[in-house]
Amino acid sequence: MIRRLFEQGIIESFTMIRRLFWPTALYFLTFCGLFAPSQVADAGSMNLTLRSRTPIPVKEPTSRAESFPATGNHYLTNQRALWDPQKTALVICDMWDQHTCPNASKRVAEMAPRVNEVVQKLRSQGVLIIHAPSDTMKFYEGHPARRLAQTAPVAKPETPLKRWAGLDSSKEPPLPIDDSDGGCDCETNWKKGMPYPWTRQIASIEIAEGDAISDSAEIYNLLKARGIENVLVTGVHTNMCVLGRPFAIRQLVNQKFHVALIRDLTDTMYNPAKAPFVSHFTGTDLVVEHIEKYWCPTITSDQLVGGQAFRFQDDQRPHIVMLIGEPEYQTATTLPAFAISHLGKDFRVTILNIDEKSQNHFPGIEAVGEADILLLSVRRHPLIPNDLQIIRNYLSAGKPVIGIRTASHAFSLRNKPAPEGTVDWPLLDPEVFGGHYTNHYGAELKTTATIVAEQAHHPILNGLPMNSFRTGGSLYQVLPLEEKTTILVWGRAETIEQPQPVAWLFQRADGGTSFYTSLGHIDDFRGSEFPKLLTQAIQSLVPKKS
């Protein structure tokens, strides 16, 4: 006992000296000209971009759009934060040497070297590293890092700590994936009741002097003893241990710590054979979104160690970014549901909603720069210059874009200049989509669509009926089209002799390909033809890998 107290006293004394000495040392080095002020800021703090999701206020549907069930939509928002490394800890959750699921073991082994890189960088900055491989404490008996956690003085938590914190219905809905089968996405010989195969943390994550090892409330004691305020969480599995353990997200948040998940260094236990029947990696994305909505923000590992965010080798999904900014047709509700149902198996989807307050900015729009496909569902929103420039840069690179319904007049007002501080794009329609939207026929006129017979074998039209099918909403007046357009579907409003194109391809001057459809009314999403048309258009425009 005396030895443990002595060890703890040395550790706490060293920590106190480091906290007092480091700012003074930085000041001295700056005074001597050895560091610039900006370097001091970088050396003394962790500059993070915290991604979270804010609920979108529920609005009454407009008179022209039938009500659609709410789906709990959120804005994706980024916020800058400076975290003091001396008041920050990294918790590594259940990165075991083996797992009951072979694919889970494989992904842990693939991810571990990147986790170790993060560990080394944060450790060098003074961040407390806590290894938490649950149920393996016997392996570490007598290890200095294990004793460090055991000797932390007992602290009274804000709320009682549990061995496991399950779904908290007072704060969150059910998880967006069905993991009731245990989540293994491969064949396994392990059966319930057999001993668990893990014995320790995977060896490729180094445990060094000054680190701690625990899987219990000891971690809370250590955090309080060290004056930790911020906790980064990495490890597995996002839908289980990363949320539920006594050192994991739900309980850390309830204890009033500032918590952030490193979202590219985690994995789910999810089997694509279960609802919502998406790819394994989309399952992880959905759980990460759940955490961002209801528990804490996330970051990516490249913010800590540079380079690119980590991506599993088997995750080859192309990335589609959807910009949504129109209330009339409720695509903030219909497009997310469409994305899960029709794109979840093959695509990584990022949905960005227009800022409700400013109406001229898409929080998180930086994601457009890394998109493989851009989809626009926006109506008359001039943007702040930076946002519009990001979109222009994407298009000028010759990348594909898809526009639905009001995208033809996405970034300009009708017969009005852009408000001060914003810029518009009145020629977006002819320049990007090859159309000339002027108006629409009355919504009371029923509209039917017919595919162009000469294009019947086009992959975008595969499986669509050769006979006419009903569409929702009014028929847009878009003629004449620009050269280098290929009309795929015509629409006709009853009593109106002149048909109008409702879907076409356009070869832009920058070399890129655009697909536009004036469909996208809420009733179009309820049918079978439009979701098939839109899905196949997205699939057709995926850039071919070299």
Coordinates of C-alpha atoms in Angstrom, one line a residue:
M1 CA 0.0 0.0 0.0
I2 CA 2.8 2.4 0.9
R3 CA 4.6 1.6 -2.3
R4 CA 1.4 2.3 -4.3
L5 CA 1.0 5.7 -2.6
F6 CA 4.6 6.5 -3.2
E7 CA 4.3 5.7 -6.9
Q8 CA 1.1 7.7 -7.2
G9 CA 2.8 10.7 -5.4
I10 CA 5.7 10.6 -7.9
I11 CA 3.4 10.5 -10.9
E12 CA 1.2 13.3 -9.6
S13 CA 4.2 15.5 -8.7
F14 CA 5.7 15.0 -12.2
T15 CA 2.4 15.9 -13.8
M16 CA 2.1 19.1 -11.7
I17 CA 5.7 20.1 -12.6
R18 CA 5.1 19.5 -16.3
R19 CA 1.9 21.6 -16.2
L20 CA 3.7 24.5 -14.4
F21 CA 6.9 24.3 -16.4
W22 CA 5.7 23.8 -19.9
P23 CA 3.9 27.2 -20.4
T24 CA 6.9 29.0 -18.8
A25 CA 9.3 27.2 -21.1
L26 CA 7.3 28.1 -24.2
Y27 CA 7.2 31.7 -23.1
F28 CA 11.0 31.7 -22.7
L29 CA 11.5 30.1 -26.1
T30 CA 9.2 32.6 -27.7
F31 CA 11.0 35.5 -26.1
C32 CA 14.3 34.2 -27.4
G33 CA 12.9 33.9 -31.0
L34 CA 13.1 30.2 -31.1
F35 CA 9.3 29.8 -31.6
A36 CA 6.8 32.0 -33.4
P37 CA 3.5 32.7 -31.6
S38 CA 1.6 30.5 -34.0
Q39 CA 4.1 27.7 -33.3
V40 CA 3.4 28.1 -29.6
A41 CA -0.3 27.8 -30.1
D42 CA 0.2 24.6 -32.1
A43 CA 2.6 23.2 -29.5
G44 CA 0.4 24.1 -26.5
S45 CA -3.0 23.0 -27.8
M46 CA -4.8 20.5 -30.0
N47 CA -6.6 22.2 -32.8
L48 CA -9.6 20.0 -33.6
T49 CA -12.6 20.2 -35.9
L50 CA -15.5 18.6 -34.0
R51 CA -18.3 17.3 -36.2
S52 CA -21.8 17.0 -34.7
R53 CA -25.4 17.0 -35.9
T54 CA -28.0 19.5 -34.8
P55 CA -31.8 18.8 -35.1
I56 CA -33.6 20.5 -38.0
P57 CA -36.7 22.3 -36.7
V58 CA -39.9 20.5 -37.9
K59 CA -41.9 22.8 -40.2
E60 CA -45.5 22.5 -41.3
P61 CA -45.7 21.2 -44.9
T62 CA -46.5 23.8 -47.6
S63 CA -49.9 23.7 -49.2
R64 CA -48.3 22.1 -52.4
A65 CA -46.6 19.2 -50.6
E66 CA -48.4 16.5 -48.7
S67 CA -47.1 15.7 -45.3
F68 CA -44.3 13.1 -45.1
P69 CA -43.3 11.2 -41.9
A70 CA -40.5 12.9 -40.0
T71 CA -37.2 11.1 -39.8
G72 CA -35.3 13.1 -37.2
N73 CA -33.2 15.0 -39.7
H74 CA -30.1 16.9 -38.5
Y75 CA -27.7 19.5 -39.8
L76 CA -24.1 18.3 -40.0
T77 CA -22.0 21.0 -38.3
N78 CA -18.3 21.6 -37.7
Q79 CA -16.9 23.5 -34.8
R80 CA -13.3 24.4 -34.0
A81 CA -12.0 23.6 -30.6
L82 CA -8.7 23.9 -28.8
W83 CA -8.0 21.2 -26.3
D84 CA -5.2 21.3 -23.7
P85 CA -3.2 18.1 -24.1
Q86 CA -2.5 18.1 -20.4
K87 CA -6.2 17.9 -19.7
T88 CA -6.9 15.3 -22.4
A89 CA -7.0 11.6 -22.4
L90 CA -7.3 9.0 -25.1
V91 CA -9.3 5.8 -24.3
I92 CA -8.6 2.8 -26.5
C93 CA -11.7 0.5 -26.2
D94 CA -11.5 -3.3 -26.6
M95 CA -8.8 -3.5 -29.3
W96 CA -8.3 -7.2 -28.5
D97 CA -5.9 -9.6 -30.0
Q98 CA -8.7 -12.0 -31.1
H99 CA -12.5 -11.8 -31.5
T100 CA -15.4 -14.2 -31.8
C101 CA -15.9 -12.9 -35.3
P102 CA -13.0 -13.4 -37.7
N103 CA -13.8 -10.4 -39.8
A104 CA -13.9 -8.2 -36.7
S105 CA -10.4 -9.5 -35.8
K106 CA -9.2 -8.7 -39.3
R107 CA -10.5 -5.1 -39.2
V108 CA -9.0 -4.6 -35.7
A109 CA -5.6 -5.8 -37.0
E110 CA -5.8 -3.5 -40.0
M111 CA -6.8 -0.5 -37.9
A112 CA -4.3 -1.0 -35.0
P113 CA -1.2 0.4 -36.7
R114 CA -3.0 3.7 -37.3
V115 CA -4.3 3.7 -33.7
N116 CA -0.7 3.2 -32.6
E117 CA 0.4 6.2 -34.7
V118 CA -2.2 8.3 -33.0
V119 CA -1.2 7.0 -29.6
Q120 CA 2.5 7.9 -30.2
K121 CA 1.6 11.4 -31.4
L122 CA -0.7 12.2 -28.5
R123 CA 1.6 10.6 -25.9
S124 CA 4.4 13.0 -27.1
Q125 CA 2.1 15.9 -26.6
G126 CA 1.3 15.0 -23.0
V127 CA -2.0 13.3 -23.5
L128 CA -2.8 10.5 -21.0
I129 CA -3.1 7.2 -22.9
I130 CA -5.6 4.7 -21.4
H131 CA -5.7 1.1 -22.7
A132 CA -9.0 -0.5 -22.0
P133 CA -9.1 -4.1 -23.3
S134 CA -12.0 -5.4 -21.3
D135 CA -11.9 -8.7 -19.5
T136 CA -8.1 -9.1 -19.9
M137 CA -6.9 -7.5 -16.7
K138 CA -5.4 -10.8 -15.4
F139 CA -2.9 -10.7 -18.3
Y140 CA -1.7 -7.2 -17.1
E141 CA -1.5 -8.1 -13.4
G142 CA 1.6 -6.3 -12.0
H143 CA 2.1 -4.2 -15.1
P144 CA 3.1 -0.6 -14.2
A145 CA 0.3 0.8 -16.4
R146 CA -2.1 -1.5 -14.6
R147 CA -0.9 -0.3 -11.1
L148 CA -1.2 3.3 -12.3
A149 CA -5.0 2.9 -12.8
Q150 CA -5.4 0.8 -9.6
T151 CA -3.7 3.4 -7.4
A152 CA -5.8 6.4 -8.5
P153 CA -7.8 7.7 -5.5
V154 CA -11.5 6.9 -5.6
A155 CA -13.6 9.8 -6.9
K156 CA -17.4 10.2 -6.5
P157 CA -19.0 10.3 -10.0
E158 CA -21.6 12.8 -11.2
T159 CA -24.0 9.9 -11.7
P160 CA -23.5 6.2 -10.7
L161 CA -21.2 4.3 -13.0
K162 CA -22.4 1.0 -14.4
R163 CA -20.6 -2.0 -15.7
W164 CA -22.7 -1.6 -18.8
A165 CA -24.8 1.4 -19.9
G166 CA -27.4 0.2 -22.5
L167 CA -29.6 2.3 -24.8
D168 CA -30.8 5.4 -22.9
S169 CA -34.4 6.0 -24.2
S170 CA -34.5 9.3 -22.5
K171 CA -31.7 10.6 -24.7
E172 CA -31.7 8.5 -27.9
P173 CA -33.9 6.4 -30.2
P174 CA -33.0 2.8 -31.0
L175 CA -29.7 2.4 -33.0
P176 CA -30.2 2.6 -36.7
I177 CA -28.9 -0.9 -37.3
D178 CA -30.2 -4.3 -36.2
D179 CA -27.4 -6.1 -34.3
S180 CA -29.6 -8.6 -32.6
D181 CA -27.7 -11.5 -34.2
G182 CA -24.4 -10.3 -32.6
G183 CA -23.3 -8.5 -35.7
C184 CA -20.8 -10.9 -37.2
D185 CA -20.6 -10.5 -41.0
C186 CA -18.8 -13.8 -41.7
E187 CA -18.9 -17.5 -40.7
T188 CA -17.6 -18.2 -37.2
N189 CA -17.0 -21.3 -35.1
W190 CA -17.6 -19.5 -31.8
K191 CA -20.9 -20.3 -30.1
K192 CA -22.6 -18.6 -27.2
G193 CA -21.4 -20.1 -23.9
M194 CA -17.9 -20.8 -25.2
P195 CA -15.0 -18.9 -23.6
Y196 CA -14.2 -15.6 -25.3
P197 CA -11.0 -15.8 -27.4
W198 CA -9.4 -12.5 -26.5
T199 CA -6.6 -12.5 -23.9
R200 CA -5.0 -9.0 -24.2
Q201 CA -4.9 -5.9 -26.3
I202 CA -3.5 -6.4 -29.8
A203 CA 0.3 -6.2 -29.6
S204 CA 0.7 -3.7 -32.4
I205 CA -0.6 -0.9 -30.1
E206 CA 2.3 -0.1 -27.8
I207 CA 1.9 0.4 -24.1
A208 CA 4.5 2.8 -22.8
E209 CA 5.6 4.3 -19.5
G210 CA 3.0 6.7 -18.2
D211 CA 0.1 4.9 -19.9
A212 CA -2.7 3.3 -17.9
I213 CA -4.6 0.0 -18.2
S214 CA -8.0 -0.6 -16.9
D215 CA -11.5 -1.7 -17.9
S216 CA -13.6 -0.4 -15.0
A217 CA -14.5 2.7 -12.9
E218 CA -10.8 3.0 -12.1
I219 CA -10.6 5.0 -15.3
Y220 CA -13.0 7.6 -14.0
N221 CA -10.9 7.8 -10.8
L222 CA -7.7 8.4 -12.8
L223 CA -9.3 11.0 -15.1
K224 CA -10.5 13.0 -12.0
A225 CA -7.1 12.6 -10.3
R226 CA -5.3 14.0 -13.3
G227 CA -7.7 16.9 -13.9
I228 CA -8.8 15.5 -17.3
E229 CA -11.6 17.4 -18.9
N230 CA -11.5 16.1 -22.5
V231 CA -11.6 12.5 -23.7
L232 CA -11.0 11.1 -27.1
V233 CA -12.4 7.6 -27.8
T234 CA -11.2 5.1 -30.3
G235 CA -11.6 1.3 -30.7
V236 CA -14.4 -1.2 -31.2
H237 CA -17.3 -1.8 -31.5
T238 CA -19.1 1.5 -32.1
N239 CA -22.6 0.1 -31.5
M240 CA -21.6 -1.9 -28.4
C241 CA -18.6 -1.3 -26.2
V242 CA -17.7 2.1 -27.5
L243 CA -21.1 3.3 -26.3
G244 CA -21.8 1.1 -23.3
R245 CA -18.6 0.4 -21.2
P246 CA -18.0 2.3 -17.9
F247 CA -15.1 4.2 -19.7
A248 CA -17.0 4.7 -22.9
I249 CA -19.2 7.4 -24.5
R250 CA -22.5 7.3 -22.7
Q251 CA -21.0 7.2 -19.3
L252 CA -18.2 9.7 -20.0
V253 CA -20.8 12.2 -21.4
N254 CA -23.0 11.6 -18.3
Q255 CA -20.0 12.4 -16.1
K256 CA -19.7 15.8 -17.8
F257 CA -16.4 15.2 -19.7
H258 CA -15.9 16.7 -23.2
V259 CA -16.0 13.6 -25.4
A260 CA -15.1 13.1 -29.1
L261 CA -15.1 9.8 -31.0
I262 CA -12.3 9.3 -33.6
R263 CA -14.8 8.2 -36.2
D264 CA -12.3 6.7 -38.7
L265 CA -10.7 4.5 -36.1
T266 CA -13.7 2.5 -35.1
D267 CA -15.8 -0.3 -36.4
T268 CA -19.3 -1.9 -35.8
M269 CA -20.5 -5.3 -35.1
Y270 CA -23.1 -5.3 -38.0
N271 CA -24.2 -8.0 -40.4
P272 CA -25.5 -6.6 -43.8
A273 CA -28.0 -9.4 -43.8
K274 CA -29.9 -7.5 -41.1
A275 CA -31.8 -4.2 -41.3
P276 CA -31.3 -1.8 -42.8
F277 CA -29.5 -4.1 -45.2
V278 CA -26.7 -1.8 -46.1
S279 CA -23.0 -2.5 -46.4
H280 CA -21.0 -3.2 -43.2
F281 CA -19.2 0.2 -43.5
T282 CA -22.5 2.0 -44.1
G283 CA -23.6 0.4 -40.9
T284 CA -20.7 2.0 -39.1
D285 CA -21.5 5.3 -40.7
L286 CA -25.1 5.1 -39.4
V287 CA -24.0 4.4 -35.8
V288 CA -21.4 7.2 -36.0
E289 CA -24.2 9.6 -37.1
H290 CA -26.3 8.4 -34.2
I291 CA -23.5 9.3 -31.8
E292 CA -23.1 12.7 -33.4
K293 CA -26.8 13.4 -33.1
Y294 CA -27.4 12.2 -29.5
W295 CA -24.1 11.9 -27.6
C296 CA -20.9 13.6 -28.7
P297 CA -19.0 15.1 -31.7
T298 CA -16.4 13.2 -33.8
I299 CA -13.1 13.9 -35.3
T300 CA -10.8 12.0 -37.8
S301 CA -7.3 10.8 -37.1
D302 CA -5.7 12.9 -39.8
Q303 CA -6.4 15.9 -37.6
L304 CA -4.0 14.4 -35.1
V305 CA -1.3 12.8 -37.2
G306 CA -1.7 14.4 -40.7
G307 CA -2.2 12.6 -44.0
Q308 CA -5.6 11.2 -44.9
A309 CA -8.3 9.8 -42.7
F310 CA -8.1 6.0 -42.2
R311 CA -10.2 3.8 -44.5
F312 CA -10.5 0.0 -44.4
Q313 CA -9.1 -1.7 -47.5
D314 CA -12.4 -3.4 -48.2
D315 CA -14.3 -0.1 -48.1
Q316 CA -14.4 0.8 -51.8
R317 CA -17.7 2.7 -51.7
P318 CA -17.8 5.8 -53.9
H319 CA -18.7 9.0 -52.0
I320 CA -21.9 10.9 -52.9
V321 CA -22.5 14.3 -51.2
M322 CA -26.1 15.6 -51.2
L323 CA -26.8 19.3 -50.7
I324 CA -30.4 19.9 -49.6
G325 CA -31.9 23.3 -49.3
E326 CA -35.6 23.4 -50.3
P327 CA -38.7 23.1 -48.0
E328 CA -41.3 22.8 -50.7
Y329 CA -40.8 19.1 -51.7
Q330 CA -39.4 18.0 -48.3
T331 CA -36.3 16.4 -49.8
A332 CA -34.6 16.8 -46.3
T333 CA -36.8 13.8 -45.5
T334 CA -37.2 11.9 -48.7
L335 CA -33.5 11.9 -49.8
P336 CA -32.1 10.4 -46.5
A337 CA -34.7 7.6 -46.7
F338 CA -33.9 7.1 -50.3
A339 CA -30.1 7.0 -49.6
I340 CA -30.5 4.2 -47.0
S341 CA -32.9 2.1 -49.1
H342 CA -31.2 2.5 -52.5
L343 CA -27.6 3.6 -52.0
G344 CA -26.6 2.0 -48.6
K345 CA -25.1 -1.1 -50.0
D346 CA -22.8 0.5 -52.6
F347 CA -22.3 4.2 -51.6
R348 CA -20.9 6.3 -48.8
V349 CA -23.4 9.1 -48.4
T350 CA -22.9 12.5 -46.8
I351 CA -26.0 14.7 -46.6
L352 CA -25.6 18.5 -45.9
N353 CA -28.6 20.7 -45.2
I354 CA -28.8 24.5 -45.7
D355 CA -28.2 26.4 -42.5
E356 CA -31.7 27.2 -41.2
K357 CA -30.7 30.6 -39.8
S358 CA -28.6 32.1 -42.5
Q359 CA -30.1 30.3 -45.5
N360 CA -26.9 30.9 -47.4
H361 CA -24.4 28.4 -46.1
F362 CA -24.1 24.6 -46.0
P363 CA -22.3 23.6 -42.8
G364 CA -19.7 20.9 -43.6
I365 CA -19.6 21.8 -47.3
E366 CA -15.9 21.0 -47.3
A367 CA -17.0 17.4 -47.9
V368 CA -17.9 18.4 -51.5
G369 CA -14.1 18.6 -52.2
E370 CA -13.7 14.8 -51.6
A371 CA -17.0 13.7 -53.3
D372 CA -17.1 11.4 -56.3
I373 CA -20.6 12.6 -57.1
L374 CA -22.5 15.7 -56.1
L375 CA -26.3 15.8 -55.9
L376 CA -28.2 19.1 -55.7
S377 CA -31.7 19.6 -54.3
V378 CA -31.6 23.3 -53.6
R379 CA -34.1 26.1 -54.4
R380 CA -33.1 29.8 -54.7
H381 CA -30.4 30.1 -52.2
P382 CA -27.5 32.5 -53.1
L383 CA -24.6 31.4 -51.0
I384 CA -21.7 32.9 -49.2
P385 CA -18.7 33.2 -51.6
N386 CA -16.7 30.3 -50.1
D387 CA -19.6 27.8 -50.4
L388 CA -20.3 28.6 -54.0
Q389 CA -16.6 28.5 -54.8
I390 CA -16.3 25.0 -53.4
I391 CA -19.1 23.9 -55.7
R392 CA -17.6 25.7 -58.7
N393 CA -14.2 24.1 -58.0
Y394 CA -15.8 20.6 -57.8
L395 CA -17.5 21.1 -61.2
S396 CA -14.5 22.7 -62.9
A397 CA -12.6 19.5 -62.1
G398 CA -15.0 17.7 -64.5
K399 CA -16.7 15.7 -61.8
P400 CA -20.3 14.4 -62.2
V401 CA -23.3 16.2 -60.8
I402 CA -26.9 15.3 -60.4
G403 CA -29.8 17.8 -60.0
I404 CA -33.3 17.1 -59.1
R405 CA -36.4 19.3 -59.3
T406 CA -35.5 22.8 -58.1
A407 CA -31.7 22.3 -58.7
S408 CA -32.2 24.1 -62.0
H409 CA -32.6 27.4 -60.0
A410 CA -30.6 26.4 -57.0
F411 CA -28.4 29.5 -56.3
S412 CA -30.3 32.5 -57.6
L413 CA -33.4 34.4 -56.7
R414 CA -36.3 35.1 -59.1
N415 CA -35.7 38.6 -60.6
K416 CA -33.7 39.8 -57.6
P417 CA -30.0 40.3 -57.0
A418 CA -28.2 38.3 -54.4
P419 CA -28.3 39.8 -50.9
E420 CA -25.3 41.5 -49.6
G421 CA -22.5 39.1 -48.6
T422 CA -23.7 36.4 -50.9
V423 CA -23.2 35.5 -54.5
D424 CA -25.6 33.8 -57.0
W425 CA -25.3 31.7 -60.1
P426 CA -28.2 32.7 -62.5
L427 CA -26.7 30.7 -65.4
L428 CA -26.3 27.5 -63.4
D429 CA -29.1 25.8 -65.4
P430 CA -27.7 26.2 -68.9
E431 CA -24.1 25.9 -67.8
V432 CA -24.3 22.9 -65.5
F433 CA -27.5 21.1 -66.5
G434 CA -28.1 22.2 -70.1
G435 CA -31.6 23.4 -69.4
H436 CA -33.6 26.7 -69.4
Y437 CA -36.2 26.5 -66.6
T438 CA -38.7 29.4 -67.0
N439 CA -41.8 28.2 -65.1
H440 CA -44.1 25.2 -64.6
Y441 CA -47.6 24.2 -65.5
G442 CA -50.3 24.1 -62.9
A443 CA -50.1 21.4 -60.3
E444 CA -53.7 20.5 -61.0
L445 CA -52.7 19.1 -64.4
K446 CA -51.8 15.5 -64.2
T447 CA -48.5 14.7 -65.7
T448 CA -47.2 11.4 -67.3
A449 CA -43.7 10.5 -68.2
T450 CA -42.5 8.4 -71.2
I451 CA -39.0 7.1 -71.8
V452 CA -37.4 7.9 -75.2
A453 CA -37.7 4.8 -77.3
E454 CA -34.2 5.2 -78.9
Q455 CA -32.7 5.4 -75.4
A456 CA -34.6 2.4 -73.9
H457 CA -31.4 0.3 -73.5
H458 CA -29.5 3.1 -71.7
P459 CA -28.4 1.8 -68.2
I460 CA -30.1 4.8 -66.5
L461 CA -33.5 3.6 -67.9
N462 CA -33.0 -0.1 -67.2
G463 CA -36.2 -1.7 -66.0
L464 CA -38.4 1.3 -66.4
P465 CA -41.7 0.8 -68.1
M466 CA -42.0 1.4 -71.8
N467 CA -45.5 2.7 -71.3
S468 CA -46.2 6.0 -69.6
F469 CA -46.1 6.3 -65.8
R470 CA -47.6 9.0 -63.5
T471 CA -45.3 11.6 -61.9
G472 CA -45.9 13.8 -58.9
G473 CA -46.2 17.6 -58.9
S474 CA -46.3 20.0 -61.8
L475 CA -44.5 19.7 -65.1
Y476 CA -41.5 22.1 -65.5
Q477 CA -41.0 24.2 -68.6
V478 CA -37.4 23.7 -69.6
L479 CA -37.1 24.1 -73.3
P480 CA -35.0 24.7 -75.3
L481 CA -32.1 22.5 -74.1
E482 CA -28.5 23.2 -74.7
E483 CA -26.5 21.3 -77.3
K484 CA -24.8 18.1 -76.0
T485 CA -27.9 17.1 -74.1
T486 CA -29.4 13.6 -74.4
I487 CA -33.1 13.4 -73.5
L488 CA -34.0 10.2 -71.7
V489 CA -37.6 10.9 -70.6
W490 CA -40.4 13.2 -71.8
G491 CA -43.2 14.5 -69.7
R492 CA -46.7 15.7 -70.8
A493 CA -49.2 17.6 -68.7
E494 CA -52.9 16.9 -69.6
T495 CA -54.5 19.4 -72.0
I496 CA -51.0 20.8 -72.8
E497 CA -49.8 19.9 -76.4
Q498 CA -46.1 20.7 -75.9
P499 CA -44.2 17.9 -74.0
Q500 CA -41.2 18.8 -71.9
P501 CA -38.1 16.8 -71.1
V502 CA -38.1 15.6 -67.5
A503 CA -34.8 13.7 -67.5
W504 CA -31.6 14.1 -69.6
L505 CA -27.8 14.0 -69.6
F506 CA -25.6 16.9 -70.4
Q507 CA -21.9 17.1 -71.4
R508 CA -20.6 20.2 -69.8
A509 CA -17.9 22.5 -71.2
D510 CA -15.6 21.5 -68.4
G511 CA -15.7 17.9 -69.6
G512 CA -18.0 16.6 -66.8
T513 CA -21.3 14.9 -67.1
S514 CA -24.5 16.1 -65.5
F515 CA -27.8 14.3 -65.1
Y516 CA -30.9 16.4 -64.4
T517 CA -34.5 15.5 -63.7
S518 CA -37.4 17.8 -63.0
L519 CA -38.9 14.9 -61.0
G520 CA -38.4 14.8 -57.3
H521 CA -41.8 15.7 -55.9
I522 CA -42.7 13.8 -52.7
D523 CA -45.0 11.5 -54.6
D524 CA -42.2 10.6 -57.0
F525 CA -40.3 9.1 -54.1
R526 CA -43.3 7.1 -53.1
G527 CA -43.5 5.4 -56.5
S528 CA -41.1 2.8 -57.9
E529 CA -40.1 4.5 -61.2
F530 CA -38.4 7.6 -59.9
P531 CA -36.2 5.9 -57.2
K532 CA -35.1 3.4 -59.9
L533 CA -34.3 6.3 -62.3
L534 CA -32.4 8.3 -59.7
T535 CA -30.5 5.2 -58.4
Q536 CA -29.4 4.1 -61.9
A537 CA -28.4 7.7 -62.8
I538 CA -26.1 7.8 -59.7
Q539 CA -24.7 4.4 -60.5
S540 CA -24.1 5.4 -64.2
L541 CA -22.1 8.5 -63.2
V542 CA -19.7 6.9 -60.8
P543 CA -16.2 7.7 -62.0
K544 CA -14.4 4.7 -63.4
K545 CA -11.4 3.7 -61.4
S546 CA -8.1 3.8 -63.3

